[in-house]
Tab-separated table of C-alpha atoms in Angstrom:
chain	number	residue	atom	x	y	z
A	1	MET	CA	-18.422	-22.827	19.006
A	2	ASP	CA	-21.061	-20.378	17.264
A	3	PHE	CA	-19.677	-17.315	18.939
A	4	LEU	CA	-16.716	-18.062	15.681
A	5	LEU	CA	-19.294	-17.078	13.177
A	6	ASN	CA	-18.610	-13.435	13.767
A	7	PRO	CA	-15.866	-12.325	11.404
A	8	ASN	CA	-14.080	-10.363	13.908
A	9	ILE	CA	-13.743	-13.381	16.864
A	10	ALA	CA	-12.650	-14.943	13.496
A	11	TYR	CA	-10.462	-12.927	12.470
A	12	LEU	CA	-8.366	-13.205	15.784
A	13	VAL	CA	-8.478	-17.100	15.452
A	14	LEU	CA	-7.048	-16.603	12.499
A	15	VAL	CA	-5.079	-14.295	13.651
A	16	SER	CA	-3.369	-15.906	16.421
A	17	ALA	CA	-3.304	-19.707	14.584
A	18	MET	CA	-1.236	-17.417	11.922
A	19	LEU	CA	1.401	-16.976	14.803
A	20	PHE	CA	1.568	-19.396	17.613
A	21	THR	CA	2.441	-21.770	13.566
A	22	LEU	CA	4.938	-18.936	12.408
A	23	VAL	CA	6.292	-18.767	15.912
A	24	ALA	CA	6.484	-22.486	15.902
A	25	ILE	CA	8.564	-22.476	13.531
A	26	ILE	CA	11.391	-19.900	13.856
A	27	THR	CA	11.633	-21.668	17.619
A	28	PRO	CA	11.552	-25.412	16.834
A	29	GLY	CA	10.602	-28.350	19.837
A	30	THR	CA	9.517	-26.153	22.540
A	31	GLY	CA	5.651	-27.625	22.377
A	32	ILE	CA	3.930	-24.303	23.582
A	33	ALA	CA	3.470	-23.396	20.867
A	34	GLU	CA	3.131	-25.944	18.344
A	35	ILE	CA	0.497	-27.270	21.396
A	36	LEU	CA	-1.438	-22.782	20.371
A	37	ALA	CA	-1.096	-23.621	16.696
A	38	LEU	CA	-2.652	-26.405	16.369
A	39	PHE	CA	-5.500	-25.529	18.846
A	40	SER	CA	-5.702	-22.444	16.878
A	41	LEU	CA	-5.989	-23.411	13.672
A	42	LEU	CA	-8.572	-25.674	15.209
A	43	LEU	CA	-11.192	-23.388	16.323
A	44	ALA	CA	-10.252	-20.836	12.279
A	45	GLY	CA	-10.585	-24.039	10.598
A	46	TYR	CA	-13.649	-24.073	12.326
A	47	ALA	CA	-14.707	-20.813	11.528
A	48	VAL	CA	-12.965	-21.157	7.781
A	49	TYR	CA	-15.318	-23.981	6.688
A	50	ASN	CA	-19.055	-21.964	7.920
A	51	LEU	CA	-17.524	-18.774	6.714
A	52	ALA	CA	-17.945	-17.989	3.166
A	53	PHE	CA	-13.676	-17.135	2.457
A	54	ASN	CA	-11.579	-15.325	-0.204
A	55	TRP	CA	-9.593	-17.893	-2.405
A	56	TRP	CA	-7.421	-14.412	-3.813
A	57	ALA	CA	-6.651	-14.482	0.311
A	58	LEU	CA	-6.452	-17.946	1.236
A	59	ALA	CA	-3.986	-18.625	-1.329
A	60	LEU	CA	-2.149	-14.900	-0.518
A	61	LEU	CA	-1.814	-16.070	3.354
A	62	ILE	CA	0.402	-20.346	1.996
A	63	LEU	CA	1.898	-17.809	-0.538
A	64	SER	CA	2.961	-15.521	2.366
A	65	ALA	CA	4.900	-18.526	4.204
A	66	ILE	CA	7.173	-18.722	1.002
A	67	PRO	CA	9.614	-15.639	1.997
A	68	PHE	CA	8.787	-16.048	6.157
A	69	VAL	CA	11.039	-19.575	4.980
A	70	TYR	CA	13.377	-16.904	3.292
A	71	ALA	CA	13.680	-15.017	6.272
A	72	ILE	CA	15.014	-17.990	8.229
A	73	ARG	CA	17.230	-18.964	6.137
A	74	ALA	CA	18.401	-16.310	3.576
A	75	PRO	CA	20.504	-12.759	3.332
A	76	ARG	CA	18.303	-10.063	3.094
A	77	ARG	CA	16.640	-11.154	6.372
A	78	GLY	CA	14.403	-8.434	6.870
A	79	LEU	CA	13.111	-7.600	3.131
A	80	TRP	CA	11.978	-10.927	3.232
A	81	LEU	CA	9.747	-10.612	7.241
A	82	ALA	CA	8.735	-7.642	5.494
A	83	ILE	CA	7.436	-8.730	3.242
A	84	SER	CA	5.701	-12.057	5.129
A	85	ILE	CA	3.989	-9.770	7.296
A	86	VAL	CA	3.359	-7.352	5.015
A	87	GLY	CA	1.192	-11.230	2.868
A	88	LEU	CA	-0.202	-12.407	5.842
A	89	THR	CA	-1.441	-8.441	7.034
A	90	LEU	CA	-2.701	-7.976	4.039
A	91	GLY	CA	-4.286	-11.882	3.432
A	92	SER	CA	-5.654	-11.521	7.145
A	93	ILE	CA	-8.036	-8.813	6.852
A	94	PHE	CA	-9.277	-9.847	3.345
A	95	PHE	CA	-9.898	-13.110	4.338
A	96	PHE	CA	-14.375	-13.358	5.498
A	97	PRO	CA	-15.404	-10.751	2.339
A	98	ALA	CA	-16.790	-8.443	3.667
A	99	GLN	CA	-21.809	-7.425	3.207
A	100	GLU	CA	-20.485	-3.732	3.163
A	101	GLY	CA	-17.415	-1.693	2.967
A	102	LEU	CA	-13.615	-2.936	2.747
A	103	VAL	CA	-13.227	-5.436	5.328
A	104	SER	CA	-15.655	-7.547	7.408
A	105	VAL	CA	-14.202	-7.203	10.146
A	106	ASP	CA	-14.897	-4.467	12.834
A	107	LEU	CA	-11.454	-1.987	11.373
A	108	PRO	CA	-10.162	-0.350	14.137
A	109	LEU	CA	-10.318	-4.094	15.820
A	110	ALA	CA	-8.006	-4.799	12.800
A	111	ILE	CA	-5.714	-1.853	12.499
A	112	VAL	CA	-4.363	-2.375	16.437
A	113	THR	CA	-4.361	-6.714	15.860
A	114	THR	CA	-2.017	-5.662	12.177
A	115	LEU	CA	-0.295	-3.015	14.471
A	116	ALA	CA	0.173	-5.667	17.037
A	117	TYR	CA	1.199	-8.261	15.115
A	118	SER	CA	3.214	-7.026	12.837
A	119	ALA	CA	5.274	-5.211	15.451
A	120	PHE	CA	5.613	-8.743	17.498
A	121	LEU	CA	6.538	-10.741	14.570
A	122	TRP	CA	9.184	-8.177	13.163
A	123	PHE	CA	10.540	-8.174	16.706
A	124	SER	CA	11.037	-11.421	17.597
A	125	ALA	CA	11.112	-12.760	14.721
A	126	ARG	CA	14.616	-11.178	13.712
A	127	LYS	CA	15.588	-11.196	17.043
A	128	VAL	CA	15.151	-15.511	16.900
A	129	LEU	CA	17.599	-14.767	13.721
A	130	GLU	CA	20.250	-12.840	15.351
A	131	ILE	CA	20.640	-15.159	17.886
A	132	SER	CA	20.669	-17.667	15.399
A	133	ALA	CA	23.356	-16.748	13.135
A	134	VAL	CA	25.844	-15.453	16.425
A	135	ARG	CA	28.678	-17.888	16.887
A	136	PRO	CA	28.156	-19.696	20.203
A	137	VAL	CA	30.429	-18.269	23.047
A	138	HIS	CA	31.218	-22.044	24.314
A	139	GLU	CA	32.672	-22.426	20.561
A	140	LEU	CA	36.310	-24.372	22.134
A	141	SER	CA	38.059	-23.781	17.809
A	142	GLY	CA	37.535	-20.056	18.142
A	143	LEU	CA	39.777	-19.928	20.870
A	144	ILE	CA	42.702	-21.327	19.338
A	145	GLY	CA	45.607	-18.999	19.978
A	146	GLN	CA	43.791	-16.979	22.484
A	147	ARG	CA	46.189	-16.422	25.250
A	148	GLY	CA	45.465	-16.033	28.994
A	149	GLU	CA	46.545	-17.154	32.448
A	150	ALA	CA	46.516	-20.464	34.590
A	151	LYS	CA	44.560	-20.111	37.624
A	152	THR	CA	45.818	-23.516	38.629
A	153	ALA	CA	48.747	-25.221	38.550
A	154	ILE	CA	48.476	-27.214	35.016
A	155	ALA	CA	50.089	-31.071	33.892
A	156	GLU	CA	47.449	-33.197	33.719
A	157	ASP	CA	44.429	-30.712	34.281
A	158	GLY	CA	43.801	-27.820	35.806
A	159	SER	CA	41.896	-24.007	35.647
A	160	VAL	CA	42.472	-21.151	33.132
A	161	GLN	CA	41.155	-17.241	32.265
A	162	VAL	CA	40.692	-17.519	28.515
A	163	ALA	CA	38.257	-14.041	26.949
A	164	GLY	CA	37.364	-13.825	30.143
A	165	GLU	CA	36.558	-17.111	31.151
A	166	LEU	CA	37.446	-19.938	33.963
A	167	TRP	CA	38.037	-23.085	31.058
A	168	SER	CA	39.413	-26.844	31.977
A	169	ALA	CA	43.197	-26.904	30.460
A	170	ARG	CA	45.548	-29.516	30.374
A	171	GLY	CA	49.186	-29.487	29.283
A	172	ASP	CA	51.928	-31.552	27.528
A	173	THR	CA	54.497	-29.940	30.255
A	174	LEU	CA	53.788	-28.843	34.210
A	175	ILE	CA	53.280	-25.251	34.342
A	176	ALA	CA	52.115	-22.975	36.721
A	177	ALA	CA	49.542	-21.577	39.313
A	178	GLY	CA	49.893	-17.786	37.629
A	179	SER	CA	51.856	-17.776	34.234
A	180	PRO	CA	50.800	-16.858	30.834
A	181	ILE	CA	49.423	-19.476	28.531
A	182	LYS	CA	48.441	-19.960	25.182
A	183	VAL	CA	46.025	-21.991	23.551
A	184	ILE	CA	46.888	-24.387	21.037
A	185	GLY	CA	44.009	-26.706	20.931
A	186	ARG	CA	41.251	-28.483	22.319
A	187	GLU	CA	39.623	-31.763	23.149
A	188	GLY	CA	35.845	-31.952	24.004
A	189	PHE	CA	35.482	-28.771	25.958
A	190	VAL	CA	39.314	-28.892	27.650
A	191	LEU	CA	41.238	-26.223	26.444
A	192	VAL	CA	45.062	-27.337	25.488
A	193	VAL	CA	47.770	-25.169	26.815
A	194	VAL	CA	51.037	-24.468	26.783
A	195	GLU	CA	53.131	-22.010	29.062
A	196	ASP	CA	52.625	-18.659	26.406
A	197	GLY	CA	56.501	-17.954	24.897
A	198	LYS	CA	57.332	-20.698	24.979
């Protein structure tokens, strides 16, 4: 485990731990991100325990989680995400005190890691947040009032095409296949329809 005491390796493990933890927060329940986060946090904890670190950088890393949570839950998500990424980046680069120079890690390594880490977090977190804000396609309540076509004869059951998709449907009166229909309600995943124009 002595290889973890190299500041460059410790830095990469710390960045990995933060990345997997943030991915686990935005995509909970997958299991893989959580296991990788736990494993990398244990390795980072070993390195931090055995190496000196800047308390202000640790505080910055912890505080950077707050705007990340805001990015998930609040409006102006891009701004909060950018603030979080900047804080996480600065906290990780300056986490281990430098013996000489500005940072203890190799500068090209810090630049490449920062660019890759920031780009990945920016694009992946924004995509996940955009997807979570999209209304589900199969939200049947949004189909009420829409018009379509009966693909089979409809009485107690049948099929209709509404909004470009086939749906199970039922009607109170017999509707012939090919007739125009209108959605007036839903029962679970079944649309309640009437013949259009009635």
